[in-house]
Coordinates of N, CA, C and O in Angstrom, one line a residue:
X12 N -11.8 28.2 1.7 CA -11.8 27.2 0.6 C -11.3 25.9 1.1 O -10.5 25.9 2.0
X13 N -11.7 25.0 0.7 CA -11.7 23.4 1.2 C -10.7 22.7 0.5 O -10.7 23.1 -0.7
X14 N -9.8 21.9 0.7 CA -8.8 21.2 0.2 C -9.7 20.2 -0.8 O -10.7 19.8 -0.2
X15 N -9.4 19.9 -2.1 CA -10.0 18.2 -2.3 C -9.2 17.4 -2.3 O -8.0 17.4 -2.5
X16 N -10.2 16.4 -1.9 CA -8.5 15.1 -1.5 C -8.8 14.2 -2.8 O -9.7 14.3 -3.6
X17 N -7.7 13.3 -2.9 CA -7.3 13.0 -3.8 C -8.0 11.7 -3.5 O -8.1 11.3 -2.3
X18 N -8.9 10.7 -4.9 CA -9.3 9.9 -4.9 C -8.0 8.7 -4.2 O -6.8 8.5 -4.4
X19 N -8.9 8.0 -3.4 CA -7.6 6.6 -2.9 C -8.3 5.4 -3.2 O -9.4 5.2 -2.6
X20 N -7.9 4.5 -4.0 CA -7.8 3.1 -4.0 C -7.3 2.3 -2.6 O -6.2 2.2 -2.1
X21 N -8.5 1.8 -2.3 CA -7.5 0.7 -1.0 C -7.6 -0.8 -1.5 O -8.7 -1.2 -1.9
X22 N -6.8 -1.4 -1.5 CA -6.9 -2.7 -1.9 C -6.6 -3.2 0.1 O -5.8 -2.5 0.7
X23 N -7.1 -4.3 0.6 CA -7.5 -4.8 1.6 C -6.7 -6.2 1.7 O -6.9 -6.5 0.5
X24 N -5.9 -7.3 2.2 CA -5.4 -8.3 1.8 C -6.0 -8.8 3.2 O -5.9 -8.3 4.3
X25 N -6.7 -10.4 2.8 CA -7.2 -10.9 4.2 C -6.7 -11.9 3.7 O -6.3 -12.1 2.6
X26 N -6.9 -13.1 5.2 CA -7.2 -14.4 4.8 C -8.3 -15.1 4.5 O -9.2 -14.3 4.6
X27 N -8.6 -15.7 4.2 CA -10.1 -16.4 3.4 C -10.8 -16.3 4.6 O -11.8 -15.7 4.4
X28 N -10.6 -16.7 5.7 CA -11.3 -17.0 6.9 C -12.0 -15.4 7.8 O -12.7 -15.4 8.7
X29 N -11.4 -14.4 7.2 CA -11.5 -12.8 7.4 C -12.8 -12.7 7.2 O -12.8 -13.2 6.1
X30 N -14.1 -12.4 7.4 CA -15.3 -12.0 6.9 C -15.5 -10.7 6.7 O -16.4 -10.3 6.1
X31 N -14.6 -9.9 7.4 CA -15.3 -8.8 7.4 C -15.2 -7.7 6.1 O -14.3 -7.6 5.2
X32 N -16.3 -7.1 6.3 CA -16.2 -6.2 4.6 C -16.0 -4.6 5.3 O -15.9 -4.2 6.4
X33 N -16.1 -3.9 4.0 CA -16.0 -2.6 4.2 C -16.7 -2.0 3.4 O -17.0 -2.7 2.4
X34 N -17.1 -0.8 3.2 CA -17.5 -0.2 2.1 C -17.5 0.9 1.6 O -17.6 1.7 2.5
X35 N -17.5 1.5 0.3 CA -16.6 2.5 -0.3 C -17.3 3.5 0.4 O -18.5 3.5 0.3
X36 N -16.4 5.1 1.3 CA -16.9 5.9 1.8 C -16.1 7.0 0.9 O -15.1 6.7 0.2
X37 N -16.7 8.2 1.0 CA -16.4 9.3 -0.1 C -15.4 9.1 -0.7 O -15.6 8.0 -1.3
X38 N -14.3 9.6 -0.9 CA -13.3 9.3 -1.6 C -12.1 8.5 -2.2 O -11.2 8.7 -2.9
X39 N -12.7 7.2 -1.1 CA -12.3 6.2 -1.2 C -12.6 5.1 -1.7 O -13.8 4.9 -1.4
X40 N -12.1 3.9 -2.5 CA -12.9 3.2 -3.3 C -12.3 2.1 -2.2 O -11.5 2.6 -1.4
X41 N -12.6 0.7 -2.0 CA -12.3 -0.5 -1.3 C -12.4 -1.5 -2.1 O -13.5 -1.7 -2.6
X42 N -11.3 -2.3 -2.3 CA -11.7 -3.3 -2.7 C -10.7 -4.6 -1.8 O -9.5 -4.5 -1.5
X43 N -11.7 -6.1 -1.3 CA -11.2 -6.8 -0.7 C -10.7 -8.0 -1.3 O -11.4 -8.5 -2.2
X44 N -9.5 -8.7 -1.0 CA -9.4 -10.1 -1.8 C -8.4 -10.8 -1.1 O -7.3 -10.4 -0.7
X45 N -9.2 -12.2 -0.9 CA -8.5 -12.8 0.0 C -8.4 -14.1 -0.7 O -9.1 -14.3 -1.7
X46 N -6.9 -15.3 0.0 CA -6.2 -15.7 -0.7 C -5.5 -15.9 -1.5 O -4.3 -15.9 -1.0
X47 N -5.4 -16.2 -2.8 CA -4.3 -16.1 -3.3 C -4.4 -14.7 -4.6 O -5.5 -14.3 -5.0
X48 N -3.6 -14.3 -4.8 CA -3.1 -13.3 -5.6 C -1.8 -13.1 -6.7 O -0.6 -13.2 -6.5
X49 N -2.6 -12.7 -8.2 CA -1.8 -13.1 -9.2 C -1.5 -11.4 -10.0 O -2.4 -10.5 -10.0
X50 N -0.4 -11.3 -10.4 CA 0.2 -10.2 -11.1 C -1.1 -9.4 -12.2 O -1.4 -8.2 -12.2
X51 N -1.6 -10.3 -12.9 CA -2.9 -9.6 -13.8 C -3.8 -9.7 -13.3 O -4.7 -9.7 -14.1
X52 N -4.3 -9.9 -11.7 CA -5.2 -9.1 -11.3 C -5.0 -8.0 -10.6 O -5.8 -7.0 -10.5
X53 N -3.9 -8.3 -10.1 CA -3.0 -6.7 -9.3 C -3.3 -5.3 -10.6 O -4.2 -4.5 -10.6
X54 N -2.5 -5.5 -11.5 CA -2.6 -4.7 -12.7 C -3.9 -4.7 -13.5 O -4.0 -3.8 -14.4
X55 N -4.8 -5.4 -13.2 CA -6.4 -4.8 -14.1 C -6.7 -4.1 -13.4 O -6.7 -2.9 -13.7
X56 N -7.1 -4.3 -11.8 CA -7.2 -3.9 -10.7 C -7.0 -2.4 -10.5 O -7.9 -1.6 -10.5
X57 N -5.6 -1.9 -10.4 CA -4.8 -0.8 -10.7 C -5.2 0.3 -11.4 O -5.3 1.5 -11.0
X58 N -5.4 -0.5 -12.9 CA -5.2 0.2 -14.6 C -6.8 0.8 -14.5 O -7.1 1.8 -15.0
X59 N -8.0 -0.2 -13.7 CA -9.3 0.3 -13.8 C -10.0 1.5 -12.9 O -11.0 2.1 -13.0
X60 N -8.7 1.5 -12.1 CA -9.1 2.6 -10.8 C -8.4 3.9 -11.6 O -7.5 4.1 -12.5
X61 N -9.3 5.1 -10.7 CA -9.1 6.3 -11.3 C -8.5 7.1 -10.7 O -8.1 8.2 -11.1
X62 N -8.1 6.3 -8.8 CA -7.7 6.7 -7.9 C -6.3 7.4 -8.4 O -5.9 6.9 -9.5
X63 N -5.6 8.3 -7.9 CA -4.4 8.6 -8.0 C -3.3 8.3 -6.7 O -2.0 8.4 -6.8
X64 N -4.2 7.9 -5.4 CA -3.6 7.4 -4.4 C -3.7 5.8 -4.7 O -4.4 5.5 -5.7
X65 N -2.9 4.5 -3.9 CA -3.2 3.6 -3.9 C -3.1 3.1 -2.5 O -2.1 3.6 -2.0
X66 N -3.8 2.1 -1.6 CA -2.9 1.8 -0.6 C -3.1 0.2 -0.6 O -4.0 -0.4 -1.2
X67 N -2.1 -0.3 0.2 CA -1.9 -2.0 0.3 C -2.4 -2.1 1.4 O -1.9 -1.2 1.9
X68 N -3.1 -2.6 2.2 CA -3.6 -2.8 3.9 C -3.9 -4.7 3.9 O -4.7 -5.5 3.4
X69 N -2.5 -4.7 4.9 CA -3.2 -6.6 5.5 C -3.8 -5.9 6.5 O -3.4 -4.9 7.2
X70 N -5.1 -6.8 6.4 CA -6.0 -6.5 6.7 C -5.9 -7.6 8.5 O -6.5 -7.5 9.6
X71 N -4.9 -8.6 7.9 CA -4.9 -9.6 9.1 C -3.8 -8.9 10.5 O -3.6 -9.4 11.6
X72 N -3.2 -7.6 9.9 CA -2.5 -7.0 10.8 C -2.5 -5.3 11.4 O -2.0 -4.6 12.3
X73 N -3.5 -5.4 10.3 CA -3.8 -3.5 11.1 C -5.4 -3.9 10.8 O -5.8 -5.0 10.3
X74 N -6.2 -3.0 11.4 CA -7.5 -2.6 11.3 C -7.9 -1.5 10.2 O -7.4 -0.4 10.2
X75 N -9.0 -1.9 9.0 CA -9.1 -0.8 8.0 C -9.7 0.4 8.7 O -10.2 1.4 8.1
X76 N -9.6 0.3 10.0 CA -10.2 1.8 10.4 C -8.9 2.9 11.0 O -9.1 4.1 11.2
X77 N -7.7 2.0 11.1 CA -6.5 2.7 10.9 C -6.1 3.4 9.1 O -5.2 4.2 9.2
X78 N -6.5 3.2 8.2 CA -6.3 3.4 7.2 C -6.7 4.8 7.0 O -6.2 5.4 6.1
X79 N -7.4 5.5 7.7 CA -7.8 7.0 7.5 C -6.6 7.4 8.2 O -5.7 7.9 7.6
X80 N -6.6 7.1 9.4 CA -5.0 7.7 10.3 C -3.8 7.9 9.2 O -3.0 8.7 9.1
X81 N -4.1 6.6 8.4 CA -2.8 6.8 7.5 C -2.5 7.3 6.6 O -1.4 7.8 6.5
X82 N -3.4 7.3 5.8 CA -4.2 8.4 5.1 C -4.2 9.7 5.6 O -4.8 10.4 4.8
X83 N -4.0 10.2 6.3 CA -4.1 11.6 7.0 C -2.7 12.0 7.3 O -2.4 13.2 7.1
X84 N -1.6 10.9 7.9 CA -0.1 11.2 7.8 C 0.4 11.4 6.4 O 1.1 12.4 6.1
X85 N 0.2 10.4 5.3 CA 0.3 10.4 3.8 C 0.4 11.9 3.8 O 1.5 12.5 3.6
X86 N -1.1 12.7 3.9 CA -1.1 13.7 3.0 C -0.7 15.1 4.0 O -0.9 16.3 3.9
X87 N -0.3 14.6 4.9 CA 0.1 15.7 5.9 C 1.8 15.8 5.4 O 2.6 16.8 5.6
X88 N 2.0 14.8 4.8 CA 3.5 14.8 4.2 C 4.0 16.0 2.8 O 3.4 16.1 1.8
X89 N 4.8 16.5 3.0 CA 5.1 17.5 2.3 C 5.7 17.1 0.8 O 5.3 17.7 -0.2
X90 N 6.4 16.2 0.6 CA 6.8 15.0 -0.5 C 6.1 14.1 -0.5 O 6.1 13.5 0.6
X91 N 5.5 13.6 -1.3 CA 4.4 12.7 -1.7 C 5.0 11.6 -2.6 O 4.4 10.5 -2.9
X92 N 6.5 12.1 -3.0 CA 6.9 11.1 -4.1 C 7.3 9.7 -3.3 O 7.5 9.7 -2.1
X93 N 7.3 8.6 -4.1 CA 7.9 7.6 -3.4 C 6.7 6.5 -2.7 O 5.6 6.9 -2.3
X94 N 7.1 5.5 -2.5 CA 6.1 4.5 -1.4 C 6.6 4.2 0.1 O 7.5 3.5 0.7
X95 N 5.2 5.6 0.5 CA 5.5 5.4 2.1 C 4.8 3.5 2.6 O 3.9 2.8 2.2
X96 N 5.8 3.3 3.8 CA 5.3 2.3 4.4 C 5.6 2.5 5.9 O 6.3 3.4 6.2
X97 N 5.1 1.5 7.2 CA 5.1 2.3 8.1 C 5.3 1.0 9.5 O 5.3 -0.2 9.4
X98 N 5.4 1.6 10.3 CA 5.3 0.6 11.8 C 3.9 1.1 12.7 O 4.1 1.9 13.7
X99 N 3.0 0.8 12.5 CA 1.9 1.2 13.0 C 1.9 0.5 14.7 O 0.9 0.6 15.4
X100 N 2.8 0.1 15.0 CA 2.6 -0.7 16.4 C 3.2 0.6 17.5 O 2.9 0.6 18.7
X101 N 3.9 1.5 17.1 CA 4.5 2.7 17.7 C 3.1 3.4 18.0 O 2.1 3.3 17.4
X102 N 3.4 4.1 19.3 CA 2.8 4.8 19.9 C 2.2 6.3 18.6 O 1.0 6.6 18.5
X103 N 3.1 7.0 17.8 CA 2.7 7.3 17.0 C 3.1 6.7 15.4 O 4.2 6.1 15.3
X104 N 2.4 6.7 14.4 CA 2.3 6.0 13.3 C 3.4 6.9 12.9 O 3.5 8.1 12.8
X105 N 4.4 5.9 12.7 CA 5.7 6.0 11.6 C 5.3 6.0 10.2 O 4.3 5.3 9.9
X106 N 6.2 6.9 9.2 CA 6.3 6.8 7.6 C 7.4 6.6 7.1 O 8.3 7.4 7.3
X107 N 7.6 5.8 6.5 CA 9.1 5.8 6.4 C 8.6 5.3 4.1 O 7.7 4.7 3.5
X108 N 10.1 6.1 3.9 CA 9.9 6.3 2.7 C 10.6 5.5 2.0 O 11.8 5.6 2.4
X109 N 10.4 4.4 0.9 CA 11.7 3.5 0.3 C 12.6 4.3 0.2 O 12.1 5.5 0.2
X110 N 13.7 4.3 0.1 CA 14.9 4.8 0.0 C 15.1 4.7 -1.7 O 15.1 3.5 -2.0
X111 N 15.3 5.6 -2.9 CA 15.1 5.6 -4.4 C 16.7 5.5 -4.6 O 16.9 6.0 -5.7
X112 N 17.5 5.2 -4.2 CA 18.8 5.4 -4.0 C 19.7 3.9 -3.9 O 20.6 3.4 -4.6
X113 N 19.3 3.6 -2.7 CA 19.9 2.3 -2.0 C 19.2 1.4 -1.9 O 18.4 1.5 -1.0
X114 N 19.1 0.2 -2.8 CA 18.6 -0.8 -2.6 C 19.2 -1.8 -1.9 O 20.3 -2.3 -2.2
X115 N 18.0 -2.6 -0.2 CA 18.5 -3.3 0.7 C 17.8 -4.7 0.4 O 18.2 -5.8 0.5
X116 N 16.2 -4.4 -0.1 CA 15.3 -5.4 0.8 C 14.9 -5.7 1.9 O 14.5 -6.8 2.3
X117 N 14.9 -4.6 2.6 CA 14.9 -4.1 4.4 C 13.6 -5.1 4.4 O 13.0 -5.3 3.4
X118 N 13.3 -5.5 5.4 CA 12.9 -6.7 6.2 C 11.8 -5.2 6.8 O 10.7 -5.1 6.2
X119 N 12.0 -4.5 7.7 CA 10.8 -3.3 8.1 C 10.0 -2.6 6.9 O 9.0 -2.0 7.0
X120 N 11.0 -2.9 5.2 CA 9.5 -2.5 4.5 C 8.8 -4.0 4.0 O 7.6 -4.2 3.7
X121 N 9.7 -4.7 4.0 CA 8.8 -5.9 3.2 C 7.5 -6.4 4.3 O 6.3 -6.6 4.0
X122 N 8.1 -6.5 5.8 CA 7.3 -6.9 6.3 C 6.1 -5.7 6.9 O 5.5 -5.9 7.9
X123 N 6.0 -4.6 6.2 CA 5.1 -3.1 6.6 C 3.5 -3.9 6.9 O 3.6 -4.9 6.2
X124 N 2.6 -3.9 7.4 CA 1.6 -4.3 6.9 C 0.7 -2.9 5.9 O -0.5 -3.0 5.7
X125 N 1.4 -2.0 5.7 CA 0.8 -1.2 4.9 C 1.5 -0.5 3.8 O 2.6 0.0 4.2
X126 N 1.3 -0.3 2.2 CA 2.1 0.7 1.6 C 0.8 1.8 1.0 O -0.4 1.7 1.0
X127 N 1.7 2.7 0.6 CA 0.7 4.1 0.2 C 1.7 4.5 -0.3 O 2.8 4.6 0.0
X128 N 0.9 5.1 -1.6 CA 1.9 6.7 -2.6 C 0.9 6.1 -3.8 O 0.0 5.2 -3.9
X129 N 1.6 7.1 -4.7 CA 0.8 7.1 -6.2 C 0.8 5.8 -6.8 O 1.7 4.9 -6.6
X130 N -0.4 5.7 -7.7 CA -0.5 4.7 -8.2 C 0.4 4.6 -9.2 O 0.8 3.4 -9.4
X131 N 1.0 5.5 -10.0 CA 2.0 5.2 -11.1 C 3.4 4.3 -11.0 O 4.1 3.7 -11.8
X132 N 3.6 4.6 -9.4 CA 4.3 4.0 -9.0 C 4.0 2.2 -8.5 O 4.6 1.1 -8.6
X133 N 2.8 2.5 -8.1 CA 2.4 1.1 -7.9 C 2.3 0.1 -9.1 O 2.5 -1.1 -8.9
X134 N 1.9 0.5 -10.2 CA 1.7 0.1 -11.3 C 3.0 -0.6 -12.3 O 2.9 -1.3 -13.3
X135 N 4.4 -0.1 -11.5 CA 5.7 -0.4 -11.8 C 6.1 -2.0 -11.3 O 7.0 -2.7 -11.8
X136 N 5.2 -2.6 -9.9 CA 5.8 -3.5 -9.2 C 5.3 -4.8 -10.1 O 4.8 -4.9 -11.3
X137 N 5.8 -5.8 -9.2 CA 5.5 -7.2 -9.7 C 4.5 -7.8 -8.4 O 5.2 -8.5 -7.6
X138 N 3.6 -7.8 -8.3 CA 2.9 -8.5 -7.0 C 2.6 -10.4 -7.4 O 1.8 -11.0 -6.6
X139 N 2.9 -10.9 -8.2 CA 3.2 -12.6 -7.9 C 3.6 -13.0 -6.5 O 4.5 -12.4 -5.8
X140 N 2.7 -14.1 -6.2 CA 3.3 -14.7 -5.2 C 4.3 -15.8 -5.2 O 4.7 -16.4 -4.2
X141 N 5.0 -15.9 -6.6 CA 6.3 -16.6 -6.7 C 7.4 -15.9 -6.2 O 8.5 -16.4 -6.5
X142 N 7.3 -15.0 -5.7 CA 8.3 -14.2 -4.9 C 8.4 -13.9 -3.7 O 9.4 -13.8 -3.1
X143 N 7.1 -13.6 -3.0 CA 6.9 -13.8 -1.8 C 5.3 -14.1 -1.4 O 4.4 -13.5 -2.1
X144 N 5.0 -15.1 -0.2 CA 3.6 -15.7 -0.1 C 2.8 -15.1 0.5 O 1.6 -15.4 0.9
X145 N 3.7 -13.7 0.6 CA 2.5 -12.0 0.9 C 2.5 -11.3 -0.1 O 3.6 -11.0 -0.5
X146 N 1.4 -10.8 -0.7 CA 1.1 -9.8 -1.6 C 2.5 -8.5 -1.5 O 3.4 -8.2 -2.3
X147 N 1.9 -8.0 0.1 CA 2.3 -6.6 0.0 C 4.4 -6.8 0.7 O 5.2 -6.0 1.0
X148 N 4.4 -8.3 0.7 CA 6.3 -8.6 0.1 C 6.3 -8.6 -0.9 O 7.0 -7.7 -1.3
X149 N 5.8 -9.3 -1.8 CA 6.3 -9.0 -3.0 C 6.5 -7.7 -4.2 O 7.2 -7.5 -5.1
X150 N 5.0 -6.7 -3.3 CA 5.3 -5.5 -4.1 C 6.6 -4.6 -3.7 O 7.3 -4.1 -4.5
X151 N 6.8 -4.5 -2.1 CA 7.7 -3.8 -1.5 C 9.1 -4.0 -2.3 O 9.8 -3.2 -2.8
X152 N 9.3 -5.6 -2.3 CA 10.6 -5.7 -2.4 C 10.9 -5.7 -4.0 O 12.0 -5.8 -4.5
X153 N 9.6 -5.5 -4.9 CA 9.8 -5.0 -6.2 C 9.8 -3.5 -6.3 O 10.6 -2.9 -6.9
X154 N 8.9 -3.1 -5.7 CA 9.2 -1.6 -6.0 C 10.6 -0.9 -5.3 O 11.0 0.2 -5.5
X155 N 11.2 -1.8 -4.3 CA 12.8 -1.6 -3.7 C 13.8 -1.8 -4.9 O 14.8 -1.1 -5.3
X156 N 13.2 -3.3 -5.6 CA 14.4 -3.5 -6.6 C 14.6 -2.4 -8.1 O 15.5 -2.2 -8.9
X157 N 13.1 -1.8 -8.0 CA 12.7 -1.1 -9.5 C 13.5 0.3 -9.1 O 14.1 1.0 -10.0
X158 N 13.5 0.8 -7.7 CA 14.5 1.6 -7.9 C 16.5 1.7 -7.9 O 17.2 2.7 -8.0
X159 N 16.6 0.9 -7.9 CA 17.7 0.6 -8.4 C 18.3 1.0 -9.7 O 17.7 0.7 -10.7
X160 N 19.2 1.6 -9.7 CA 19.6 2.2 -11.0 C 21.2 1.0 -11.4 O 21.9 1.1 -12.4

């Protein structure tokens, strides 16, 4: 019997000058957007997808063909809760999980060039670039602050 995997949303973050596209392969939907980025399109975006995965990919710092790799550590993970983010420059791809406990603003998640976990959680952040003039800083270090008790 065959595992089904779980639909994934990838949202892609380039710079305008990025041409390259991608396109939606089985269980994955893609979508790409480059330059600037505002909170109610993050959230229509989100709210329209049926995905139960979501992932963040700069696109100007990993390759979308590492996204399956990552995707493959994600669900090789035994706890799913939470937003993994990672250092893909290591020899093997690190996951490292926000900490739901201790809020720092760690500088290794803000600056991840990737996040992944459920969308319900993603749907919690603030992605405005009035807080940081990268998308996937300003989600990190909201979904850092949102757990905070």
């Amino acid at each position: 019997m065959t595992e089904s995997k779980e639909q994934v949303l990838i949202f892609g973050f380039t710079s305008p000058e990025n041409s390259e596209n991608h396109e939606n392969k089985g269980n994955e939907s893609f979508i790409k957007f480059s330059g600037d980025f505002c909170q109610e399109q993050y959230i229509r975006e989100l709210s329209a997808s049926s995905a139960e995965v979501v992932m963040l990919l700069d696109l100007d710092r990993i390759p979308y063909s590492a996204a399956s790799r990552i995707l493959q550590d994600y669900r090789d993970k035994k706890n799913k809760d939470g937003i993994y983010y990672g250092l893909p420059e290591k020899k093997k791809l690190f996951l490292g999980c926000i900490d739901p406990v201790l809020f720092r603003g760690d500088r290794i998640i803000t600056e991840s060039p990737f996040l992944i976990g459920r969308k319900e959680e993603f749907l919690k952040a603030y992605a405005g670039n009035d807080l940081d003039k990268n998308l996937l800083g300003s989600v990190a270090y909201s979904l850092q602050k949102n757990h905070t008790k």
